[in-house]
Structure formats: structure tokens, C-alpha cells
mmCIF file of C-alpha atoms and ligand atoms in Angstrom:
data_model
loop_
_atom_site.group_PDB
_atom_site.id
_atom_site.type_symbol
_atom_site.label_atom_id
_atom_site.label_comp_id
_atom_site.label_asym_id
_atom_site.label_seq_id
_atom_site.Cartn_x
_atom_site.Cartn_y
_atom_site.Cartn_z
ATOM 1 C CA UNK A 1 176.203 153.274 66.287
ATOM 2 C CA UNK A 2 173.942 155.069 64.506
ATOM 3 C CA UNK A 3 172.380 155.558 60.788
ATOM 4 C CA UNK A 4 173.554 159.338 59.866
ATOM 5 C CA UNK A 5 170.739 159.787 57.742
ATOM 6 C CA UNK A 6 167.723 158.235 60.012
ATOM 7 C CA UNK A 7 169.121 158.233 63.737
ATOM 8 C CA UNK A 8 168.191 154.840 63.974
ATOM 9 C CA UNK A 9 170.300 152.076 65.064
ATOM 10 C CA UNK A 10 172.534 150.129 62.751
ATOM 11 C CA UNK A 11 171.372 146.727 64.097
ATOM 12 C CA UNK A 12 167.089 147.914 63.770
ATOM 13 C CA UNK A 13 165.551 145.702 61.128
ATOM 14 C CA UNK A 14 164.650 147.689 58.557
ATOM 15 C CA UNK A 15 162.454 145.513 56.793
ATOM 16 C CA UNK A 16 160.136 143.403 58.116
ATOM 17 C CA UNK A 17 157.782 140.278 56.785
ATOM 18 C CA UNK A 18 154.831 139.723 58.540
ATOM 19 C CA UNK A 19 152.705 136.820 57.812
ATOM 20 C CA UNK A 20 148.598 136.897 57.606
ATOM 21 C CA UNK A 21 147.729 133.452 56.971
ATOM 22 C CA UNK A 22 148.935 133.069 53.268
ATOM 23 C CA UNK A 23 149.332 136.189 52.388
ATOM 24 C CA UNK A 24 153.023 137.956 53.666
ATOM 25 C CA UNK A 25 153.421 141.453 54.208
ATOM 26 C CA UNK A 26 156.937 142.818 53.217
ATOM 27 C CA UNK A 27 157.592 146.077 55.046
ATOM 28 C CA UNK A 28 160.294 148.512 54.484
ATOM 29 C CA UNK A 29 160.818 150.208 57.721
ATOM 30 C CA UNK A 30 162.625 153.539 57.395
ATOM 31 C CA UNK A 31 160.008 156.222 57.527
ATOM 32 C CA UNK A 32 162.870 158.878 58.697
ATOM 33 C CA UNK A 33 164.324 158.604 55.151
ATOM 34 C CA UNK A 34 161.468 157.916 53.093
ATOM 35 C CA UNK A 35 162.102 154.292 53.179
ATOM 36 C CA UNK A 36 164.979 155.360 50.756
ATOM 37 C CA UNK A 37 166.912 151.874 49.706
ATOM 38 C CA UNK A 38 170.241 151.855 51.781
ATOM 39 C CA UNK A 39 172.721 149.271 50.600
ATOM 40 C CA UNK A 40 171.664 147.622 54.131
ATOM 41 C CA UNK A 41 167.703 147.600 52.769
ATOM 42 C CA UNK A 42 168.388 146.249 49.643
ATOM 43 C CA UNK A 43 170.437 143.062 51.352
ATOM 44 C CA UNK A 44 167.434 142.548 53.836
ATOM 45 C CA UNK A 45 164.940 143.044 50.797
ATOM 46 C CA UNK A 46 166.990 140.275 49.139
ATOM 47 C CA UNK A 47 167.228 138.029 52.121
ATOM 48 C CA UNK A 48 163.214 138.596 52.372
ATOM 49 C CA UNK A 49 162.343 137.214 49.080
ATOM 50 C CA UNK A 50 164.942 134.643 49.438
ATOM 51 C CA UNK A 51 163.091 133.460 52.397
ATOM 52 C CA UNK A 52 159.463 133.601 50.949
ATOM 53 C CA UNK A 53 161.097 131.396 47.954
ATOM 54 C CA UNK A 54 162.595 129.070 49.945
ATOM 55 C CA UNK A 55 158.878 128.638 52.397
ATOM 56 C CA UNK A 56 157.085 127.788 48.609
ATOM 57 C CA UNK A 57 159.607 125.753 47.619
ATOM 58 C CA UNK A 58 158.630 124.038 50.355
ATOM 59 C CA UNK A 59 154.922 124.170 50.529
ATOM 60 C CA UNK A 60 153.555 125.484 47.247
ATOM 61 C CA UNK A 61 150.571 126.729 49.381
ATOM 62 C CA UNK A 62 152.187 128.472 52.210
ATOM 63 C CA UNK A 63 152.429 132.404 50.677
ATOM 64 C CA UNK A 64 149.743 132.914 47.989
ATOM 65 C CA UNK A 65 150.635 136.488 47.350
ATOM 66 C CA UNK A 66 153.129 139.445 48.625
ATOM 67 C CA UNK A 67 152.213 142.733 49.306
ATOM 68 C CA UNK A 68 155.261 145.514 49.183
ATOM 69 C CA UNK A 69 154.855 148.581 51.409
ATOM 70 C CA UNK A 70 156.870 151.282 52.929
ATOM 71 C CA UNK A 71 155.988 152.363 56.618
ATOM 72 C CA UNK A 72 154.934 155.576 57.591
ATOM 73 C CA UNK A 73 152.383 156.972 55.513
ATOM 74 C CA UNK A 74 154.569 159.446 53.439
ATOM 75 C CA UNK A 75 156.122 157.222 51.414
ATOM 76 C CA UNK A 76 156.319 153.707 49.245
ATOM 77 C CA UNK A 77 160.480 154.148 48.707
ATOM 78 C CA UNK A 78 161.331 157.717 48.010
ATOM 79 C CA UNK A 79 164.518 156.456 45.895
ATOM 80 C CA UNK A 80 168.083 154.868 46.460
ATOM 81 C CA UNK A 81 169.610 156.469 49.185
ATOM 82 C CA UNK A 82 171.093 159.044 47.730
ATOM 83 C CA UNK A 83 173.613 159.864 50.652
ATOM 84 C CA UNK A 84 175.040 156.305 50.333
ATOM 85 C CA UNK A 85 175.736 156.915 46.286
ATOM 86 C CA UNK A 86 177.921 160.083 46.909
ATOM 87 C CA UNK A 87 181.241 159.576 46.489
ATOM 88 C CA UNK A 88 180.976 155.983 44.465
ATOM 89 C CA UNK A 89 183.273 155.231 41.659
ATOM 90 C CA UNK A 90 181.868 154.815 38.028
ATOM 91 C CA UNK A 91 182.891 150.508 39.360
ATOM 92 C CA UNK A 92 180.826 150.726 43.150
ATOM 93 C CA UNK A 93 178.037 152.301 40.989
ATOM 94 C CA UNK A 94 177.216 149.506 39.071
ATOM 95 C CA UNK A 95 177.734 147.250 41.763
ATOM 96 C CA UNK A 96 175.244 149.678 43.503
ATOM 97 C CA UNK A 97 173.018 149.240 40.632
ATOM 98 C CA UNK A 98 172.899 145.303 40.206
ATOM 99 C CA UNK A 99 172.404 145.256 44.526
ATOM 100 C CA UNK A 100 168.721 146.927 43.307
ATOM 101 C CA UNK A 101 168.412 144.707 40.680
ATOM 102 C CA UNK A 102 168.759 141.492 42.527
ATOM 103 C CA UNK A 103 165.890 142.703 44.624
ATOM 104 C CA UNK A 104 163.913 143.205 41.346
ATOM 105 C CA UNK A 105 165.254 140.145 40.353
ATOM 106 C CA UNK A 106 164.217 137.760 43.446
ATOM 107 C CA UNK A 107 160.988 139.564 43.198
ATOM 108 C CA UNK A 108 159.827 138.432 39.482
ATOM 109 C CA UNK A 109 161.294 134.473 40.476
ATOM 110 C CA UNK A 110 158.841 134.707 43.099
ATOM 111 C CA UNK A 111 156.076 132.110 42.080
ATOM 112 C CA UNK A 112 153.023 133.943 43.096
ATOM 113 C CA UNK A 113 151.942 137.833 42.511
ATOM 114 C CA UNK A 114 153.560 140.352 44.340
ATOM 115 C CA UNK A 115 151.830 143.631 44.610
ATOM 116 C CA UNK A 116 153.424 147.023 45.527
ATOM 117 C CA UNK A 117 151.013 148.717 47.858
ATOM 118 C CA UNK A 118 151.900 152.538 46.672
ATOM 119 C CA UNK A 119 150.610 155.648 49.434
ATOM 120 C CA UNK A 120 152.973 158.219 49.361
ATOM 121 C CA UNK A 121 155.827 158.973 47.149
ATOM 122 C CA UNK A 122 156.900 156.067 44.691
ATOM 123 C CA UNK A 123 160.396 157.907 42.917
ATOM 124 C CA UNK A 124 163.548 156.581 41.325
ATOM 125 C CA UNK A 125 164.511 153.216 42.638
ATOM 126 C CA UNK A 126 161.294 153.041 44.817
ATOM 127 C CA UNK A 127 159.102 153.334 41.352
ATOM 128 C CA UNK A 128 161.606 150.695 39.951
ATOM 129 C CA UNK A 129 161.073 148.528 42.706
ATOM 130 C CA UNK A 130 157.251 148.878 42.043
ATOM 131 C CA UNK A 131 157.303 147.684 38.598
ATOM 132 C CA UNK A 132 159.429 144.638 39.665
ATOM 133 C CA UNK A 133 155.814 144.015 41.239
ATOM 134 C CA UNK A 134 153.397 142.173 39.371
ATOM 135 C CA UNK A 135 150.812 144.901 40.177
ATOM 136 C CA UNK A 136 151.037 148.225 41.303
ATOM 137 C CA UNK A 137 148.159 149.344 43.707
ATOM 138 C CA UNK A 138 148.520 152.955 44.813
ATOM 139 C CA UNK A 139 146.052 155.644 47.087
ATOM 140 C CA UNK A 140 144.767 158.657 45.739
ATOM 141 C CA UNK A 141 148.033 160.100 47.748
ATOM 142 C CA UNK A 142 150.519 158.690 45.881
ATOM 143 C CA UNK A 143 153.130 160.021 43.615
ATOM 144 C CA UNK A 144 155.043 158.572 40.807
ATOM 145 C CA UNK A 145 158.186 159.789 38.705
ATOM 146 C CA UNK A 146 162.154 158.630 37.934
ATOM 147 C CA UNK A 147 163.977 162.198 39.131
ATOM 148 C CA UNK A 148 167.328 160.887 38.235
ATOM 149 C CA UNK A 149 168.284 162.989 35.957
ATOM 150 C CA UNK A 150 167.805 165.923 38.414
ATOM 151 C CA UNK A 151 170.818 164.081 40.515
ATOM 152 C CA UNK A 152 172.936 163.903 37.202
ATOM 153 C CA UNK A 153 171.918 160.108 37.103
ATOM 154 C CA UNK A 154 169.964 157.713 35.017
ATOM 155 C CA UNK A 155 167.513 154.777 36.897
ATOM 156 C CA UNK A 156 169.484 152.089 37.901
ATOM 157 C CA UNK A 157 167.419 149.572 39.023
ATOM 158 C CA UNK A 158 165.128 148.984 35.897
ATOM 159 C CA UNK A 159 163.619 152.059 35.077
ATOM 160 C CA UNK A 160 164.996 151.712 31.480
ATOM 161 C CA UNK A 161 163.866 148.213 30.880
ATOM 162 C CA UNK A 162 160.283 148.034 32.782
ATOM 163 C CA UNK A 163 158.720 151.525 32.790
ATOM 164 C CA UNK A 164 158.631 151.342 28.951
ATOM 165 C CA UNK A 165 156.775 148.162 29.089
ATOM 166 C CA UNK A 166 154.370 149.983 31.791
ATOM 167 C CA UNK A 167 153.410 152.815 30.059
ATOM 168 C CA UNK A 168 154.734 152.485 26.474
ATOM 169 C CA UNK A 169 157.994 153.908 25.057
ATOM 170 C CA UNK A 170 157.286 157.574 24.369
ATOM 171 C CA UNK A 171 155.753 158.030 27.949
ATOM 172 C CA UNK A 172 158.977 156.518 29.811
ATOM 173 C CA UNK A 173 161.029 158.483 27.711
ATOM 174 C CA UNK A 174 159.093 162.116 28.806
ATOM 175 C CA UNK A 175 158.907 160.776 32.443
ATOM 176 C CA UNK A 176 162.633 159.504 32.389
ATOM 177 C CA UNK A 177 164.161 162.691 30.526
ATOM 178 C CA UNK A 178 162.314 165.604 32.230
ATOM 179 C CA UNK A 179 162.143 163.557 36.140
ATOM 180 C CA UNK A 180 158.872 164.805 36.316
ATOM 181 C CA UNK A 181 156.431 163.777 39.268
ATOM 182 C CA UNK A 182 152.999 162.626 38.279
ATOM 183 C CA UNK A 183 150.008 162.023 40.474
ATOM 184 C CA UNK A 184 147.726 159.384 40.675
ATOM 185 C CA UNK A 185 145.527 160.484 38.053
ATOM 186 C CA UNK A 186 148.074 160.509 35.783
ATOM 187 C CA UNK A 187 149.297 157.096 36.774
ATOM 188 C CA UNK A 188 146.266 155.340 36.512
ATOM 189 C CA UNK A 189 145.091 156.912 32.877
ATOM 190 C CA UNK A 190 149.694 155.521 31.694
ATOM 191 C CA UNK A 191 148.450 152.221 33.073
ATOM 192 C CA UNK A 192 151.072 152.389 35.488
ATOM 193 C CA UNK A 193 148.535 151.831 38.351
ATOM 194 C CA UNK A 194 146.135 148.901 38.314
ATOM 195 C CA UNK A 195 143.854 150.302 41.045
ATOM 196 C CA UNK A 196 143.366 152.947 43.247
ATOM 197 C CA UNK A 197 142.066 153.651 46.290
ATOM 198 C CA UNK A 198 141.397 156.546 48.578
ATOM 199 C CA UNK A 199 143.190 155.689 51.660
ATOM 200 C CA UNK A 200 145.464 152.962 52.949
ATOM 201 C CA UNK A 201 143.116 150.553 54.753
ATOM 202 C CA UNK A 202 141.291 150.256 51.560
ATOM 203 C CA UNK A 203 144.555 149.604 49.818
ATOM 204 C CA UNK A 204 145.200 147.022 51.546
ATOM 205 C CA UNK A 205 142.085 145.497 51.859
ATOM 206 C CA UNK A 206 141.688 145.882 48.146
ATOM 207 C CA UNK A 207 144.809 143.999 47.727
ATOM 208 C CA UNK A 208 144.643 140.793 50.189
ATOM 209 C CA UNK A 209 140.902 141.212 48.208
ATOM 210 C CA UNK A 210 142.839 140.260 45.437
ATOM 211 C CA UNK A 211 145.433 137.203 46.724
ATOM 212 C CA UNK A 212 142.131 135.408 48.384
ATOM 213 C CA UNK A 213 141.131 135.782 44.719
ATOM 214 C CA UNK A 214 144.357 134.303 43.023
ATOM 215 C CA UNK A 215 144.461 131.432 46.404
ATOM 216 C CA UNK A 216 141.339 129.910 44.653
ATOM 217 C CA UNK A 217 142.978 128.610 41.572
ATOM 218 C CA UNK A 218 145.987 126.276 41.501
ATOM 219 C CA UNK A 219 149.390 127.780 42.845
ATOM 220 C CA UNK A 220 151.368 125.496 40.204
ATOM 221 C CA UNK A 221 148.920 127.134 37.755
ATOM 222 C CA UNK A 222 149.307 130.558 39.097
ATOM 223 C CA UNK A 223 153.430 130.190 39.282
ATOM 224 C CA UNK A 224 153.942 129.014 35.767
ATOM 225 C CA UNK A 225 151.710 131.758 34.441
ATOM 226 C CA UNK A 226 154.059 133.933 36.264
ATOM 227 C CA UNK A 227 156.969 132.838 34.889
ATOM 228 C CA UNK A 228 156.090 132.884 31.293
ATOM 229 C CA UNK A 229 154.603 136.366 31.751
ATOM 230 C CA UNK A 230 158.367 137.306 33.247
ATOM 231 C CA UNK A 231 160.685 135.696 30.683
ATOM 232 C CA UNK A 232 158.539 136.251 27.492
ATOM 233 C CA UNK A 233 158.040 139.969 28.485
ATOM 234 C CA UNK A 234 160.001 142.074 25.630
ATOM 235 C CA UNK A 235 161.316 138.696 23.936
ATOM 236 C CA UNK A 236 160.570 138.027 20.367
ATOM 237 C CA UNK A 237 157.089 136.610 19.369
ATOM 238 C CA UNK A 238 158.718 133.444 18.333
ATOM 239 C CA UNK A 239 160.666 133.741 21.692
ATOM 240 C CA UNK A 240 157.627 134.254 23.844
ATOM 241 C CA UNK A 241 155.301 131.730 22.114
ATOM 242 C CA UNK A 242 157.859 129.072 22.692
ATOM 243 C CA UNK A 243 157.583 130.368 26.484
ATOM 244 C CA UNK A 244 153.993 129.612 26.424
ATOM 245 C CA UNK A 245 154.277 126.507 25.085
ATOM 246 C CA UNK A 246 156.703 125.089 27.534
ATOM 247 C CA UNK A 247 154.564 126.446 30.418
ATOM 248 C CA UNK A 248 151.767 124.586 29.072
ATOM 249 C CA UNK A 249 153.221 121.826 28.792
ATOM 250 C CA UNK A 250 154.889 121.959 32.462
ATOM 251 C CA UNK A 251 150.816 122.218 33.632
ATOM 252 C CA UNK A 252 150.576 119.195 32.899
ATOM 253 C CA UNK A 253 153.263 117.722 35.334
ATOM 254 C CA UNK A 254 150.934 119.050 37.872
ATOM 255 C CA UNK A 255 148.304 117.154 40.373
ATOM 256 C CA UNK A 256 146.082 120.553 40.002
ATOM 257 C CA UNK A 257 145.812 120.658 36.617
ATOM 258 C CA UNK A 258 144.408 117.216 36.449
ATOM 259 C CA UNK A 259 142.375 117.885 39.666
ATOM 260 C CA UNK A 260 140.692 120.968 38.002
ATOM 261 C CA UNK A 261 140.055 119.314 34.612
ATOM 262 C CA UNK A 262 138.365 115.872 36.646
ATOM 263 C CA UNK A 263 136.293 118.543 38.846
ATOM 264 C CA UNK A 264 135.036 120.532 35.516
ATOM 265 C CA UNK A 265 133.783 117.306 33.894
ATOM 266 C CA UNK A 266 132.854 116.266 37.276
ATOM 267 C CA UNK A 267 130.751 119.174 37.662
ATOM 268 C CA UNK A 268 132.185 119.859 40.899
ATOM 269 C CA UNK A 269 134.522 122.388 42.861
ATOM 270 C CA UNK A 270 138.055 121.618 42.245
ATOM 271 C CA UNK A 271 140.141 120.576 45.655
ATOM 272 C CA UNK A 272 143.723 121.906 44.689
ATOM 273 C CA UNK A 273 146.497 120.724 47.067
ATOM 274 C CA UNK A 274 149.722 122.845 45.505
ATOM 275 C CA UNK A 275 151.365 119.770 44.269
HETATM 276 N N1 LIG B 1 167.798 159.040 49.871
HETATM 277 C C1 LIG B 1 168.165 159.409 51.113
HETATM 278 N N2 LIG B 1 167.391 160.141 51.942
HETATM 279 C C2 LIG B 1 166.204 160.548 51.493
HETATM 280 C C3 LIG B 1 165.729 160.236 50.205
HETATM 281 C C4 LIG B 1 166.581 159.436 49.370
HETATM 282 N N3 LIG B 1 166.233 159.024 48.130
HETATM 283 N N4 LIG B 1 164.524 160.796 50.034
HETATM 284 C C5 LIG B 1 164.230 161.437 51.175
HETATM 285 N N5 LIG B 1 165.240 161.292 52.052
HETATM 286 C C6 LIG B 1 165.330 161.837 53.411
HETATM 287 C C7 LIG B 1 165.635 163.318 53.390
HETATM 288 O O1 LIG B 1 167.015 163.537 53.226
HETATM 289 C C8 LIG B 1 165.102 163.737 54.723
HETATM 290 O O2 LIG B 1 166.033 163.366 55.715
HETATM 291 P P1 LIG B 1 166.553 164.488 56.775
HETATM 292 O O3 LIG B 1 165.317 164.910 57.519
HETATM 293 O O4 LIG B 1 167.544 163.735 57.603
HETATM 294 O O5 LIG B 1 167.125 165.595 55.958
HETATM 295 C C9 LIG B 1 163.886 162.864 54.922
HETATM 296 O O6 LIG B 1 164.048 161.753 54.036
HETATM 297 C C10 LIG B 1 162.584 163.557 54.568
HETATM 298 O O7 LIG B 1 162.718 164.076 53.270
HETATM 299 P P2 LIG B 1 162.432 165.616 52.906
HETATM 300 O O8 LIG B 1 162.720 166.499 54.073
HETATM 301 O O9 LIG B 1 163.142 165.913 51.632
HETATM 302 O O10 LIG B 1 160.849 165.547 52.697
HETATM 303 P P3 LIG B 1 159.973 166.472 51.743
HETATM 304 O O11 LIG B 1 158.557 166.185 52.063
HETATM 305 O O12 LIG B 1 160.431 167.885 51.782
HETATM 306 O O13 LIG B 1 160.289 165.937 50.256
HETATM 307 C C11 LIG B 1 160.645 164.252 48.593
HETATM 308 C C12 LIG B 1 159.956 164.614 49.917
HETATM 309 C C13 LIG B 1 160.078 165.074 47.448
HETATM 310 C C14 LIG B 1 160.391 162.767 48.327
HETATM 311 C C15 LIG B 1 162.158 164.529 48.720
HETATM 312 O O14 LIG B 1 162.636 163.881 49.907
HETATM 313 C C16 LIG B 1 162.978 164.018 47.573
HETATM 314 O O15 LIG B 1 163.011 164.632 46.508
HETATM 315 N N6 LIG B 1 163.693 162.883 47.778
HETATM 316 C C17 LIG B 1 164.574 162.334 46.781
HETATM 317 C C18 LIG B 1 163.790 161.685 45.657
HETATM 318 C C19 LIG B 1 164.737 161.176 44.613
HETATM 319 O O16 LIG B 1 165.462 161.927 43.969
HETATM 320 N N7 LIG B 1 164.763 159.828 44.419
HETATM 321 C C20 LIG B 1 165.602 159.208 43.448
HETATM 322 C C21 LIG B 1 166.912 158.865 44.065
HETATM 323 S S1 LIG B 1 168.085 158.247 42.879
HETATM 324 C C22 LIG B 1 167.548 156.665 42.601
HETATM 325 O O17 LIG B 1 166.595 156.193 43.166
HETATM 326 C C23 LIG B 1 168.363 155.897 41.620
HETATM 327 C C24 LIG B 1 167.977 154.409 41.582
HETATM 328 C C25 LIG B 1 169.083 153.580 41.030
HETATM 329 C C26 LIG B 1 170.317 153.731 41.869
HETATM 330 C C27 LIG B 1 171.335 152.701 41.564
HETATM 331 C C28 LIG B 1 172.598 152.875 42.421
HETATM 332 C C29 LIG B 1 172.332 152.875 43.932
#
């Protein structure tokens, strides 16, 4: 049995983790289709994060940071697969929809950053799945946009909820109404992108540049940071301020935060175990 739309076998893992030391490297595998999200590479997406939460959970130190790529070279995720949505009622739509969102979901629990390494095209549900991300690093080569509409569809996977809070209402709304591709200029002046880089070694260098960074401080530190940022994100001030404060306090539960106060007064380098 094959995959119509890629030739590939049914049974070929599709995504793949690789682990660097603490860093893992989560790697959607269908170049033939633009690494477009089939029902099957949204489950093993899931199933990915699921097991990166589950390896914190039981060190805090194991995975300091994610990096989310698409093989090949041409693409990020050009999109849901849009042969799989034809022929969907209004009902397998939306369970279409939430599939995606899961992903985005597992994604933002995820106690420590996950960055979506962007070189090639980043569209529909494959931008979506980007701003799940904590940061989106991209190469000069890379394009952005939510082309929905041009299918007759809206995004389904978050484009209405995060792209506004990436690049500010009025922006989402041209980019979501007219489907419009933008470059990487473009995408670095909306914010969208945090950096840039001209090709894909760099990219990635740039971003394991940036976990070795973040694997300094104190994971528990790092991971409740995380989670305020997550849940206070488009709340109410009151809301989000109560967020903080719980955080906060939850720092102080922590071996590391008491660790890196003794080492400041100390005057010495802080030895942070995770715990
Ligand atoms: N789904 C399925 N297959 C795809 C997709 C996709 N999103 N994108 C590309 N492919 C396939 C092509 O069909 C083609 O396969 P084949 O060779 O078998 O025909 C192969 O990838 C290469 O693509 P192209 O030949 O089209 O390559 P080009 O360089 O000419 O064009 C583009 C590249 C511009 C990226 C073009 O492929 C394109 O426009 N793709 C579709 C982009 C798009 O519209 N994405 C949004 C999809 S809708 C969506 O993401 C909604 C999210 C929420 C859904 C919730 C319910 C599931």
C-alpha cells in the first residue's frame, strides 16, 4: 500500500525525532507533498510531543529545547493536506480541525521553547503550526501566508487566534482575507519572524545557538515562564497578572530558584539540577 499523494509507503515514518544531546529535532518527513499535514502526520506529530513531555516529566533536564522542521529543502509544511479534506462533511471538518489543534496544543504544554525552523514555504496549517512555536526562525528562502480562502476555507488550526497576536489585528486580517504570500522581508519587518538567516545550516546553528543559551538558566524557571506566557496570552490584564503571580509563586517550590538566589549572594555560578 501506498500514499496516493507521495508514493511512499503507508507504514514509512513520516516524522521523525532525533535527539542531539538536549536539544531534539522534530522532523516532518514528506518532502513529495510539501510536508503537507496528512491526518497520519498530525497523529505522529501528536505522539512526538507526547513523548518529549513524557522524557521531561521525567528528567526536567533531558530536552532543553525543540526545533520543528520539514525535510527537503522546499518546504517547512506547505498546508493541511488538502487531498485528505476533499470530500469531508461540515462534522469530519472540525474533527479535522481540532486533530491540528492538538498538535498546536501539545506543542505550547511543552515546558521548554520550541522553535519552528522555517526554509521553504510556511502556508495554511504549516504557518499555524509555526506560531504554535515559541519562535519562528526562517531563511532568507522562506515564504509565509494563510491561502485558505483561495480553497473556499478559513485556517483551521489557529490562524484566527495566533497570527493576530503575531503581527497585530489589521495585518492578520489583510494576510487572512486576501491569502496572500509574503516573503521573508516582509515577515521579519510583521514580527512574524524572530531571526533570519541565509541558508539552512545557519538556521540551525542559529537555533541550537539559542537552546545552549536557554540550557544555562533553570528548566523549572524556563517552563513556568512558558506557561504563563501561554495561558495569559490574549486573557484579561487582571487575568494575566494573576497568571504571573501564581508562576511566581510556583518558583519558589523549586531547588533552582533557591540555588540561583544562594549562588548570586554567593557570588558564584549557579549549579542548577532541574529539580
Ligand atoms: N496538501 C497536499 N499536497 C500538497 C500540498 C498540500 N497542502 N501542497 C503541496 N502539495 C503537493 C502537490 O500536490 C504536489 O504533489 P504532486 O507532485 O503529487 O502533484 C507536490 O506537493 C509539489 O507541489 P507543487 O507541484 O504544487 O509545487 P510548486 O512548487 O508548483 O508549488 C506551492 C508549491 C505554492 C506550495 C503549492 O504546492 C501550493 O500552493 N500548495 C498548497 C498550499 C496551500 O493552499 N496550503 C493551505 C492548505 S489548507 C490548510 O492548510 C488549512 C489548515 C486547517 C485545516 C483544518 C482541517 C484539516
Amino acid at each position: 500500500m501506498t500514499d496516493a499523494a507521495t508514493g511512499t509507503p503507508n507504514d514509512a515514518p513520516e516524522v521523525r525525532v532525533d535527539r542531539d544531546g538536549d536539544v531534539a529535532v522534530v522532523t516532518i518527513d514528506r518532502p513529495r507533498a510539501l510536508n503537507a499535514l496528512s491526518p497520519a502526520v498530525l497523529a505522529a506529530l501528536e505522539a512526538a510531543f507526547a513523548g518529549l513531555a513524557a522524557d521531561i516529566a521525567h528528567d526536567g533536564t533531558s530536552v532543553r529545547g525543540v526545533l520543528l522542521a520539514g525535510e527537503g529543502g522546499r518546504a517547512f509544511i506547505a498546508g493541511a493536506d488538502i487531498r485528505a479534506m476533499s470530500g469531508l462533511t461540515p462534522e469530519a471538518g472540525a474533527d479535522a480541525a481540532r486533530a491540528g489543534h492538538r498538535v498546536a496544543a501539545a506543542i505550547e504544554a511543552l515546558p521548554v521553547p520550541v522553535i519552528a525552523c522555517v526554509d521553504g514555504f510556511a502556508l495554511g496549517g504549516g504557518l499555524e503550526m509555526a506560531l504554535a512555536c515559541d519562535l519562528i526562525y526562517a531563511t532568507d528562502a522562506s515564504t509565509f501566508g494563510q491561502p485558505e480562502v483561495h480553497l473556499g476555507l478559513i485556517p483551521g488550526f489557529g490562524g484566527t487566534v495566533r497570527l493576530p497576536r503575531a503581527v497585530g489585528l489589521a495585518a492578520a486580517k489583510e494576510l487572512i482575507y486576501t491569502g496572500r504570500r509574503i516573503g521573508i522581508d516582509e515577515a521579519v519587518a510583521a514580527g512574524l519572524v524572530a531571526r533570519r538567516y541565509a541558508d539552512r545550516e545557519a538556521l540551525f546553528a542559529g537555533a541550537r545557538e539559542t537552546i545552549a543559551l536557554v540550557a544555562q538558566n533553570a528548566a523549572p524557571a524556563v517552563g513556568l515562564a512558558k506557561r504563563v506566557l501561554v495561558a495569559a496570552t490574549g486573557t484579561p490584564t487582571a487575568t494575566a497578572t494573576e497568571l504571573e503571580i501564581e508562576g511566581f509563586g510556583d518558583a519558589f517550590r523549586t531547588d533552582d530558584m533557591r540555588e540561583g538566589v544562594a549562588a548570586f549572594i554567593e557570588k558564584r555560578e549557579p549549579r542548577f539540577t532541574g529539580a
